[in-house]
Coordinates of C-alpha atoms in Angstrom, one line a residue:
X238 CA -53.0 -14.6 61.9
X239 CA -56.2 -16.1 60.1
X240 CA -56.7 -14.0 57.2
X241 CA -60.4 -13.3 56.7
X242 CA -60.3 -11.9 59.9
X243 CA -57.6 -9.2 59.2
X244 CA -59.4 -8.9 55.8
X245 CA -62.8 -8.3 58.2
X246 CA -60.8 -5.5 60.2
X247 CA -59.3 -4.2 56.7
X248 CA -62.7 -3.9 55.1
X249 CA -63.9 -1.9 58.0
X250 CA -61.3 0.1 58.8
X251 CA -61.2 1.6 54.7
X252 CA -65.2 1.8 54.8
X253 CA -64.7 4.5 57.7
X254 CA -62.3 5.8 56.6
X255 CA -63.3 6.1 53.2
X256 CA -66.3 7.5 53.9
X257 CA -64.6 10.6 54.8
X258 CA -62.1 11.8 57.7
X259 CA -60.1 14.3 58.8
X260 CA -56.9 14.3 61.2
X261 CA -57.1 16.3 64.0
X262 CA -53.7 17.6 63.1
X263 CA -55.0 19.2 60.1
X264 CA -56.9 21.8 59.1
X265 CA -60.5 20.3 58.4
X266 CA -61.0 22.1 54.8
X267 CA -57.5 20.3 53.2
X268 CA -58.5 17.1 54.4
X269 CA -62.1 17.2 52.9
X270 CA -61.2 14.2 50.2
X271 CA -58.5 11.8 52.1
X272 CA -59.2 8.9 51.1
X273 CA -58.4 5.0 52.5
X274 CA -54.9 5.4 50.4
X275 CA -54.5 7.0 54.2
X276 CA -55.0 3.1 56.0
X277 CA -51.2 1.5 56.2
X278 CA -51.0 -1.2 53.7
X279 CA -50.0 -3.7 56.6
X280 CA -50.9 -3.9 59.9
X281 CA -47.7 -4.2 62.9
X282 CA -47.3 -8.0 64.1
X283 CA -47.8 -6.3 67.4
X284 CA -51.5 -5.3 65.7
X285 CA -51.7 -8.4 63.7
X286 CA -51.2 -10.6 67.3
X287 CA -53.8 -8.1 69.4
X288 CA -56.5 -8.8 67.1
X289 CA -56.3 -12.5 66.9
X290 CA -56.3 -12.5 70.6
X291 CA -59.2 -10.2 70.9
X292 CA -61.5 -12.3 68.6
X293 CA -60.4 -15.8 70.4
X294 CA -61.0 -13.9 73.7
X295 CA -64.9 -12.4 72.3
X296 CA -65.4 -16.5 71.1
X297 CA -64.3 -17.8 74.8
X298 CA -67.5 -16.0 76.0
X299 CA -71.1 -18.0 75.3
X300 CA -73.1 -15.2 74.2
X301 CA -75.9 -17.9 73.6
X302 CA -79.9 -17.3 73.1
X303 CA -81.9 -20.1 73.4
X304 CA -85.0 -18.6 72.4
X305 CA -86.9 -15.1 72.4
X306 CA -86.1 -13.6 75.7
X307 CA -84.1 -16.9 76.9
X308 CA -80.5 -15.8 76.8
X309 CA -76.9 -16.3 79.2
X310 CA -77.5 -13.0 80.8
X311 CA -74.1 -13.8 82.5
X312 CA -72.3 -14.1 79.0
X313 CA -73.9 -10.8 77.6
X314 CA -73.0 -9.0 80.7
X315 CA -69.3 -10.4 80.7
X316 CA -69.0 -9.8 76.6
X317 CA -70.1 -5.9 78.0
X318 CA -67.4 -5.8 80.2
X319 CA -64.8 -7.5 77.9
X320 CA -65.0 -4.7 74.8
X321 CA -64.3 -2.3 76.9
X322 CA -61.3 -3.7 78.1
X323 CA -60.4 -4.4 74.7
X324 CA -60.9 -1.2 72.9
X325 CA -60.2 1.5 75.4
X326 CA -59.8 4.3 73.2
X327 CA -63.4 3.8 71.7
X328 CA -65.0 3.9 75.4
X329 CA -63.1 7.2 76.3
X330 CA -62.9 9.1 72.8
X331 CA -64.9 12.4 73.3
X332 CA -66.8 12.5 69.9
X333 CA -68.2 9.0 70.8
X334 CA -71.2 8.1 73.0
X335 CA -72.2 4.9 73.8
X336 CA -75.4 3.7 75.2
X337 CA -76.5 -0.3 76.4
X338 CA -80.0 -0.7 75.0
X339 CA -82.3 -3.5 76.0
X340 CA -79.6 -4.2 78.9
X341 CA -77.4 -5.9 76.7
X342 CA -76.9 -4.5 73.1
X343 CA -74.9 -1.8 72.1
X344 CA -75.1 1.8 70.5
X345 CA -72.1 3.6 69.9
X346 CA -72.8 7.4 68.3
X347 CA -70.1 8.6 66.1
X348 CA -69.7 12.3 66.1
X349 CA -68.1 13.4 62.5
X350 CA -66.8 17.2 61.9
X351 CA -69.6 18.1 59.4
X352 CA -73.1 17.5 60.6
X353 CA -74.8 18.3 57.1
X354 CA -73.7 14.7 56.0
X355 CA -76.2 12.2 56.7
X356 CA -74.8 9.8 59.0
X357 CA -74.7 6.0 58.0
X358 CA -74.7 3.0 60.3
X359 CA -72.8 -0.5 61.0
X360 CA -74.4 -3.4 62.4
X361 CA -73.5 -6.8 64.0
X362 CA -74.4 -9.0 66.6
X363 CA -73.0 -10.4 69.6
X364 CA -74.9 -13.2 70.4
X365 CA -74.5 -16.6 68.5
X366 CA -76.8 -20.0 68.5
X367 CA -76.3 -22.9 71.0
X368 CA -73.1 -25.4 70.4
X369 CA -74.0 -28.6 71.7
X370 CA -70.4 -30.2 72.4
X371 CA -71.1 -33.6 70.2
X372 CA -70.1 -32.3 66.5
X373 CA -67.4 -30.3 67.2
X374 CA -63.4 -30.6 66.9
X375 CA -62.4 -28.7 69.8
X376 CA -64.6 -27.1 72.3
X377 CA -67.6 -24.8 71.1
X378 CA -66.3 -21.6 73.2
X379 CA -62.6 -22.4 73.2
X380 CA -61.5 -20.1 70.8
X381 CA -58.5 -22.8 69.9
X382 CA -56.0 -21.6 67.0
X383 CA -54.9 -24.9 64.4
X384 CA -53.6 -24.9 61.9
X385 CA -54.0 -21.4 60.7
X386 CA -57.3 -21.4 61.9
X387 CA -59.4 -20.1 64.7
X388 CA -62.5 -22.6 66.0
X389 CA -65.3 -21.6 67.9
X390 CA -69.1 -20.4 67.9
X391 CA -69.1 -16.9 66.5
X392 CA -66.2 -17.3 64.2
X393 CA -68.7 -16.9 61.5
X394 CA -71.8 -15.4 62.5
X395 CA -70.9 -13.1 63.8
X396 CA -68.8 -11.8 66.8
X397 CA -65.9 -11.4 63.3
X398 CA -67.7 -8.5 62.5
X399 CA -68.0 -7.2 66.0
X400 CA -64.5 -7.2 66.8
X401 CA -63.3 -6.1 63.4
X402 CA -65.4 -3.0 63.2
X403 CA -64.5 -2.2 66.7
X404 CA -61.0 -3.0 66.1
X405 CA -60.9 -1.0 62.9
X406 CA -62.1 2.1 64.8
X407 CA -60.0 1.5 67.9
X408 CA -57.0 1.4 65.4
X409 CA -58.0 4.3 63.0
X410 CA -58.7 6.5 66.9
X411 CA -55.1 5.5 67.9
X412 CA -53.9 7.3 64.3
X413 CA -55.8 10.3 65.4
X414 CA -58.6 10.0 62.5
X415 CA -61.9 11.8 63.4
X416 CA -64.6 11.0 60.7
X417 CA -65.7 13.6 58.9
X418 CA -69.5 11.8 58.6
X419 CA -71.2 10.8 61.8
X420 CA -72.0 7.2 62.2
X421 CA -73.8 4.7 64.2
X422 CA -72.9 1.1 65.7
X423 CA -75.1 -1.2 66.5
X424 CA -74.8 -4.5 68.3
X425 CA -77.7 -6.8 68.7
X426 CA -77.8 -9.2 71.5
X427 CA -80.4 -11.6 70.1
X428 CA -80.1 -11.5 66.7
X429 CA -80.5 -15.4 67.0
X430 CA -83.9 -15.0 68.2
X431 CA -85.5 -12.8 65.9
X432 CA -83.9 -9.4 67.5
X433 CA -86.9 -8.0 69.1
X434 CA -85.2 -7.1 72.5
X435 CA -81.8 -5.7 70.7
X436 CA -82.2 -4.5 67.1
X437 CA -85.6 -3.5 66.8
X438 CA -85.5 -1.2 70.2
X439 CA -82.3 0.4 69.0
X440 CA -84.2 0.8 65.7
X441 CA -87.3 2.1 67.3
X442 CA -84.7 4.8 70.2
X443 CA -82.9 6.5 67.0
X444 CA -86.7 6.7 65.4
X445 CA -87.7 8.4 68.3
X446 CA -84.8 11.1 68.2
X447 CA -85.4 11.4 65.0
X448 CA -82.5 10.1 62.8
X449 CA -82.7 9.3 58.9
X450 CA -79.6 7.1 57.5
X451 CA -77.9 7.4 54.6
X452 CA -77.1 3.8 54.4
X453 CA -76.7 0.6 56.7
X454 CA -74.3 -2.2 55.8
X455 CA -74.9 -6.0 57.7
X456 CA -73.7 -9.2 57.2
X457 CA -74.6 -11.1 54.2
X458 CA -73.0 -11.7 51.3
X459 CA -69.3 -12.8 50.8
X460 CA -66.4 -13.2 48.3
X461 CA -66.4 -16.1 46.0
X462 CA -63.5 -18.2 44.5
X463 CA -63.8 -21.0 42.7
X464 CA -67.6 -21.2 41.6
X465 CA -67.5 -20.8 38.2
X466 CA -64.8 -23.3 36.6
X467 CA -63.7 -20.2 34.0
X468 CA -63.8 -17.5 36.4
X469 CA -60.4 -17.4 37.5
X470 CA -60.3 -14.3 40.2
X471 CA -62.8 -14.7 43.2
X472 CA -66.0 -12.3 43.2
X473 CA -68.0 -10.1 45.3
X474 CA -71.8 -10.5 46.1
X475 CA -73.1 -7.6 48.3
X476 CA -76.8 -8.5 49.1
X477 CA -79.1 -5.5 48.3
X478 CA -82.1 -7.5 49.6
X479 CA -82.9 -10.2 52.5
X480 CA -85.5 -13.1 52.2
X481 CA -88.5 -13.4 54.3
X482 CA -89.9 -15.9 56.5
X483 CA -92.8 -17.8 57.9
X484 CA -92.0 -20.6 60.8
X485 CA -95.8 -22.4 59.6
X486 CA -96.6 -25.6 62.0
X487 CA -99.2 -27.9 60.4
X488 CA -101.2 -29.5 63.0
X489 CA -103.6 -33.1 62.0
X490 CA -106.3 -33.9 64.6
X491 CA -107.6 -37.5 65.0
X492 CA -109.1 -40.0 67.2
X493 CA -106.9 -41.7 69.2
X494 CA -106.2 -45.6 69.1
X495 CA -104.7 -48.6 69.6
X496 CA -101.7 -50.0 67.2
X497 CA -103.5 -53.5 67.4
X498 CA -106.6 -51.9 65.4
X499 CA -105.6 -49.3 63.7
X500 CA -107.8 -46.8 61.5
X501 CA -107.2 -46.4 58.0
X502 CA -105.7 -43.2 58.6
X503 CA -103.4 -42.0 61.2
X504 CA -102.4 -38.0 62.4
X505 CA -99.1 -39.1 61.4
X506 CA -99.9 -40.7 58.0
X507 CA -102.1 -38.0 56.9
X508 CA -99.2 -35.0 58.1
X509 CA -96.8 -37.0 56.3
X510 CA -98.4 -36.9 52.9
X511 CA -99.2 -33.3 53.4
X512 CA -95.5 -32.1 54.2
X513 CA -94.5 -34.7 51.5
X514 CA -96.2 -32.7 49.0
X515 CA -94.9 -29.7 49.9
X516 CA -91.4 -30.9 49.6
X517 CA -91.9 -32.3 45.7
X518 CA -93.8 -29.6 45.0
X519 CA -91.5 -26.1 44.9
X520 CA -93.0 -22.8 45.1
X521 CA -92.7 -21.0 41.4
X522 CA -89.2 -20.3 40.0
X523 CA -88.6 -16.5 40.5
X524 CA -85.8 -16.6 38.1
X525 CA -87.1 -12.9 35.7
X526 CA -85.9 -11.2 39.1
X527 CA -84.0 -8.2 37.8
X528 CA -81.5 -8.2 40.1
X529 CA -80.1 -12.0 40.0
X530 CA -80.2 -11.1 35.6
X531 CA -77.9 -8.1 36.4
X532 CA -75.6 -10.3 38.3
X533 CA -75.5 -12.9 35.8
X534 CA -74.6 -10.1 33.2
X535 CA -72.1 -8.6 35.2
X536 CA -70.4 -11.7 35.6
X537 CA -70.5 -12.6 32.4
X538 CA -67.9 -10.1 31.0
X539 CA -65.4 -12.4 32.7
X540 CA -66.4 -15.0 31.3
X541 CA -65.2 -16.9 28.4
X542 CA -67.7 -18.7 25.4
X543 CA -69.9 -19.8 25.5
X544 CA -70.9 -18.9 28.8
X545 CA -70.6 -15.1 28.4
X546 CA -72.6 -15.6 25.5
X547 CA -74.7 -17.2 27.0
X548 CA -74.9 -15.0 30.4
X549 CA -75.2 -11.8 27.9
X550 CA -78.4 -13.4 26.6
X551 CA -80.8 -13.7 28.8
X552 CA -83.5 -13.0 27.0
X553 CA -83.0 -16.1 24.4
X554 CA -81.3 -18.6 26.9
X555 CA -83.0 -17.6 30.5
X556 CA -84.9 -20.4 31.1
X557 CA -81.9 -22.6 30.6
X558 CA -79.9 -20.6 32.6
X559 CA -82.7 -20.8 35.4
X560 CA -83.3 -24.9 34.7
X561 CA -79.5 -25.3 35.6
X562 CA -79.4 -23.3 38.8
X563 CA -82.6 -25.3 40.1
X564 CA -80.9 -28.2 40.0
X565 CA -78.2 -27.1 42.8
X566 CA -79.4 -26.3 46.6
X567 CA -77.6 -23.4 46.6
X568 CA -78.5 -21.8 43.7
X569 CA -82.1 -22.6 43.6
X570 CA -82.4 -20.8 46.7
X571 CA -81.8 -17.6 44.8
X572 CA -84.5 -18.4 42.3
X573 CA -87.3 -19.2 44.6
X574 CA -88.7 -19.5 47.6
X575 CA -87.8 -22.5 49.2
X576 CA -89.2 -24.9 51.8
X577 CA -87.6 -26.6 54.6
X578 CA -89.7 -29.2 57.1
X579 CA -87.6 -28.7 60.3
X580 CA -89.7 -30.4 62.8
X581 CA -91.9 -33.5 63.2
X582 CA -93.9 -34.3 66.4
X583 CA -96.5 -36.9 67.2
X584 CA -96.3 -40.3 69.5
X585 CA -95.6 -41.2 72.8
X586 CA -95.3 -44.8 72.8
X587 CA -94.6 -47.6 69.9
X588 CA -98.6 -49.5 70.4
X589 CA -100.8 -46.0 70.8
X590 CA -101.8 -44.3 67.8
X591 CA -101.2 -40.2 68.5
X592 CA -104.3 -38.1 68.3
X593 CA -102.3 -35.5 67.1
X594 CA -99.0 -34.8 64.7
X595 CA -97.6 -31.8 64.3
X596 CA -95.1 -30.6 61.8
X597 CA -93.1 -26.8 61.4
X598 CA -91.8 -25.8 58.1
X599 CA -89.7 -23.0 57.5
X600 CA -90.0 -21.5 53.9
X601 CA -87.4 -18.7 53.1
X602 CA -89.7 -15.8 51.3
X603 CA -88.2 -14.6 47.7
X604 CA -88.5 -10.8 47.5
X605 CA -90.8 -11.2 44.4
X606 CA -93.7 -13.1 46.8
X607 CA -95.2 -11.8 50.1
X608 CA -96.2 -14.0 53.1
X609 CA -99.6 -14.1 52.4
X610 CA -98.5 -15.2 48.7
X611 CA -96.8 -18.0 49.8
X612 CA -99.3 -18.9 52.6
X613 CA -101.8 -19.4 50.0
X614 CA -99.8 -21.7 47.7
X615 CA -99.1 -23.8 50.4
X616 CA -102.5 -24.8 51.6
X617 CA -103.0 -24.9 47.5
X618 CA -100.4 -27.9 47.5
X619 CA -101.2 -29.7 50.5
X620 CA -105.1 -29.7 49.9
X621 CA -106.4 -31.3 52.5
X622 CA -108.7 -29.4 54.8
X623 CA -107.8 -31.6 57.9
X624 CA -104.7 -30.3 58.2
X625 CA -104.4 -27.3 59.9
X626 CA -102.1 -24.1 59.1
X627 CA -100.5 -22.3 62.3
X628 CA -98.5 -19.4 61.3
X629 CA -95.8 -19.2 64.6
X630 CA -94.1 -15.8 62.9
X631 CA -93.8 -14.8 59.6
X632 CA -92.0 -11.4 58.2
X633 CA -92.5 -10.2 54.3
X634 CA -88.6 -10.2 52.4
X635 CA -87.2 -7.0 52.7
X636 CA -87.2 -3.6 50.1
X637 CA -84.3 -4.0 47.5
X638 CA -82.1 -1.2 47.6
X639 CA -80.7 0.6 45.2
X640 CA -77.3 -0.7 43.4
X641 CA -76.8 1.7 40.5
X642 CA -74.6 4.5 40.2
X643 CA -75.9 7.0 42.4
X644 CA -76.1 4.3 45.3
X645 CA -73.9 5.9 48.2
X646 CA -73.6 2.7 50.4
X647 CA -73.4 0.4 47.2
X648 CA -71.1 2.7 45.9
X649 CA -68.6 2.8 48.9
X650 CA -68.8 -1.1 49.7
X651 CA -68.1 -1.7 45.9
X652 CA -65.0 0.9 46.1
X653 CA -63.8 -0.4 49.9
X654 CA -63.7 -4.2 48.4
X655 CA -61.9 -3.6 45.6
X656 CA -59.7 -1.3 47.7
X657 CA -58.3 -3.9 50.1
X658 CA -58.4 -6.7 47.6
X659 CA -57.4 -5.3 44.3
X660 CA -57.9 -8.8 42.3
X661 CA -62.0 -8.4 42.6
X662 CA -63.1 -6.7 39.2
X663 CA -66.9 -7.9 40.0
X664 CA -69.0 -6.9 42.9
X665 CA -72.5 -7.3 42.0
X666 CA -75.5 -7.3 43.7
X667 CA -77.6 -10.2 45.2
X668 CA -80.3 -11.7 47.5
X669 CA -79.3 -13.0 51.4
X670 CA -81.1 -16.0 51.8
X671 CA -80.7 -16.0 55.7
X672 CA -82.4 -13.0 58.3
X673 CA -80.6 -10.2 59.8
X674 CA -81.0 -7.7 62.1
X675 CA -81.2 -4.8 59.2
X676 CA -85.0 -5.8 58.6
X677 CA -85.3 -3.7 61.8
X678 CA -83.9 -0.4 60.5
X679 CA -86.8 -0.1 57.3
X680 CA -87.5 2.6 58.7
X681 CA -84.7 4.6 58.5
X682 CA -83.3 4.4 55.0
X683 CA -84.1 2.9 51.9
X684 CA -80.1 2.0 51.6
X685 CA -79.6 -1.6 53.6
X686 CA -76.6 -3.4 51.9
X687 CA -75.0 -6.8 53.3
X688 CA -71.5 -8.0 53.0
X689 CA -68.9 -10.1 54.9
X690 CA -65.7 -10.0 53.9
X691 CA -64.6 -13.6 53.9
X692 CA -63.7 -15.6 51.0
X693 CA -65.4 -18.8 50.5
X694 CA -64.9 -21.9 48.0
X695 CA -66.7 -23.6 46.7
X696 CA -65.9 -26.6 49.0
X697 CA -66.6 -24.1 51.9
X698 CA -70.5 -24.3 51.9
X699 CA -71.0 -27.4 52.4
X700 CA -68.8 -27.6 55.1
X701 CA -69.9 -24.2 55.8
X702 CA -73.9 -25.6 56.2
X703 CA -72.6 -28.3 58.3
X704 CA -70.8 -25.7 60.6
X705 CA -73.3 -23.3 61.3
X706 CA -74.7 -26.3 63.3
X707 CA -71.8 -27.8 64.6
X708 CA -69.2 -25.8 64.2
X709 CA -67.6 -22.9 62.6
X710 CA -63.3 -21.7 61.9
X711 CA -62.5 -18.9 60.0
X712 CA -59.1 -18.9 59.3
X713 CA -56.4 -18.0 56.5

């Protein structure tokens, strides 16, 4: 059975239960305090075998959106149809509604024995990006098992978290657990494609009827094992805040020629200096953020000299600290906002000179700036008044929400991870780079936490980068 899956279901199924539940054997009052001790420690092969099946089987269907309101209706319908063959018990339980919202993303409404308890709410998403079939090992939607891993488009991102929440509960309804605090599930459909059709009208039906969450918890962050050379147990990162985003085209508008006479500028030469300078020049270095400092510190006290020293004094050796982590791609996306050109159009043919060139960068919004910040900046570093600045969409980064001690959601995720894997002493709190659906669901709580229980090494993310667009395993 690939591991980070099982670890997936395991996470979820002590979250629930941890949160609080009674039996329906029992009397209600007695049980007030069970805690996840009440989760078996392992799970029956007979278990261990129906879960693996039931993710390859969720893979095997091509969920795929193309674009905003372009989706495989089909798929969506089918993947509908296949969870509740798969979890029968959560589809006929009396405490639990479910609703289709959007046609094809899922509510499910928890009913817990004591309504005074703010309910809480569990998000995923069901649909995943397109896998063209040149990249790939094995088939994008074949769900194939090698090797001790499972391959296919969703692996990752993120029908793992569907199934393992809604295995988690299916197995936790089969032990006759009722939760003693309500909850939510929701499943977007096209999370992919900015989640206006899923997310954002489940968001704005639980508005309407008036709910207020305790907390949320998304995908995000993830467990970490082998980063730091001196570190020698893996780490938790639970993302307490989510970048923003502005898809910005630049557009250059010239008079058309011939490649025999050419001008002395071109739409394409003139773009190409502009998007040039936005690549050597990177937006400030956010690196006095509070939050990435307490994370530093907290992992610190693991550490041996003189980097725990050095971790432990910030305030002398910060800008050090923040030198080195610019020099990695993944790291210096946690210090600023960065800037990605993703697309590049002009010409038709190799002898005509295009009248116009067009180019779409994607810059990934530190919570410390705003859109409008970052807007400016740019057309401070291109400066050039001929090019012009489209913004296509554009979102500000999200709230960051609360990590200390009186943090319910941080609280519980901290206590579930360190639950189900005992050998993380350090969950600490960080920034998701990528977009979720939780930007929705602002308007519900102030608590929006992001984790994914898979471990990744340090030779994971690059392979990990390269999968996300050609192909993603999870696996032991």
């Amino acid at each position: 059975m690939a591991r980070p899956y099982v670890c997936v279901l395991a996470v979820a199924a002590v979250l629930l239960l941890g949160i609080g539940t009674v039996s329906r054997s029992k009397n209600l009052r007695d049980q007030e305090h069970q805690r996840a001790s009440r989760i078996p420690s392992q799970f029956s092969q007979e278990e261990r075998v129906a879960m693996k099946e039931a993710l390859k089987g969720a893979i095997q269907i091509p969920t795929v959106s193309f674009s905003p309101g372009e989706f495989n209706t089909t798929a969506l319908a089918e993947f509908g149809e296949y969870i509740r063959k798969v979890f029968p018990t959560v589809f006929k339980t009396s405490f639990i509604q479910h609703e289709a919202v959007g046609e094809y993303s899922h509510l499910f409404t928890v009913r817990g024995s004591d309504p005074s308890l703010q309910p809480y709410l569990l998000l995923a998403h069901i649909d995943v990006v397109p896998a063209p079939r040149q990249g790939w090992e094995v088939p994008p939607f074949s769900g194939l098992e090698r090797d001790g891993f499972i391959y296919g488009r969703g692996t990752l991102d993120n029908k793992n978290s569907v199934m393992g929440i809604l295995h988690a509960l299916e197995l936790l309804l089969t032990r006759n657990y009722i939760p003693r605090r309500s909850f939510f599930i929701a499943l977007g459909h096209d999370e992919e494609v900015l989640g206006t059709n899923g997310a954002q009208k489940i968001s704005a039906l639980l508005q309407a009827r008036g709910t207020q969450l305790a907390f949320i918890v998304d995908e995000g962050g993830f467990i970490y094992d082998g980063f730091i050379a001196s570190l020698k147990k893996p780490f938790a990162i639970v993302s307490v805040s989510e970048k923003g985003s502005i898809n910005l085209m630049l557009q250059v508008n010239m008079t058309p020629g011939h490649s025999s006479v050419p001008p002395k500028e071109t739409s394409i030469g003139i773009l190409a200096a502009a998007v040039s300078r936005l690549e050597k020049t990177p937006m400030p270095n956010m690196f006095a953020d509070k939050h990435l400092k307490k994370s530093l510190q907290q992992l610190a006290n693991e550490l041996s000299s003189p980097t725990s020293i050095i971790l432990n004094n910030l305030w002398l050796f910060g800008p050090l600290v923040s030198r080195i982590m610019e020099r990695n791609h993944l790291t210096n996306a946690l210090v600023r906002t960065t800037t990605a050109l993703t697309m590049f159009n002009a010409g038709v043919k190799v002898n005509v000179i295009p009248p116009v060139a067009q180019a779409t960068v994607n810059f990934r919004i530190h919570p410390a700036q705003t859109v409008q910040e970052v807007l400016e900046l740019a057309k401070s570093i291109v400066a050039d008044d001929r090019v012009q600045f489209h913004v296509l969409n554009a979102f500000d980064p999200l709230p960051v929400s609360s990590s200390d001690d009186q943090a319910l959601g941080y609280q519980l995720l901290r206590q579930t991870i360190q639950s189900v894997i005992p050998e993380i002493n350090i969950v600490a709190p960080g920034t998701c780079v990528g977009n979720t659906d939780s930007r929705h669901y602002t308007n519900l709580t102030t608590g929006i936490y992001r984790f994914s229980p898979i471990t990744l090494q340090a030779q994971d993310l690059q392979r990990m980068s390269i999968q996300l667009v050609h192909g993603e395993a999870i696996g032991r």
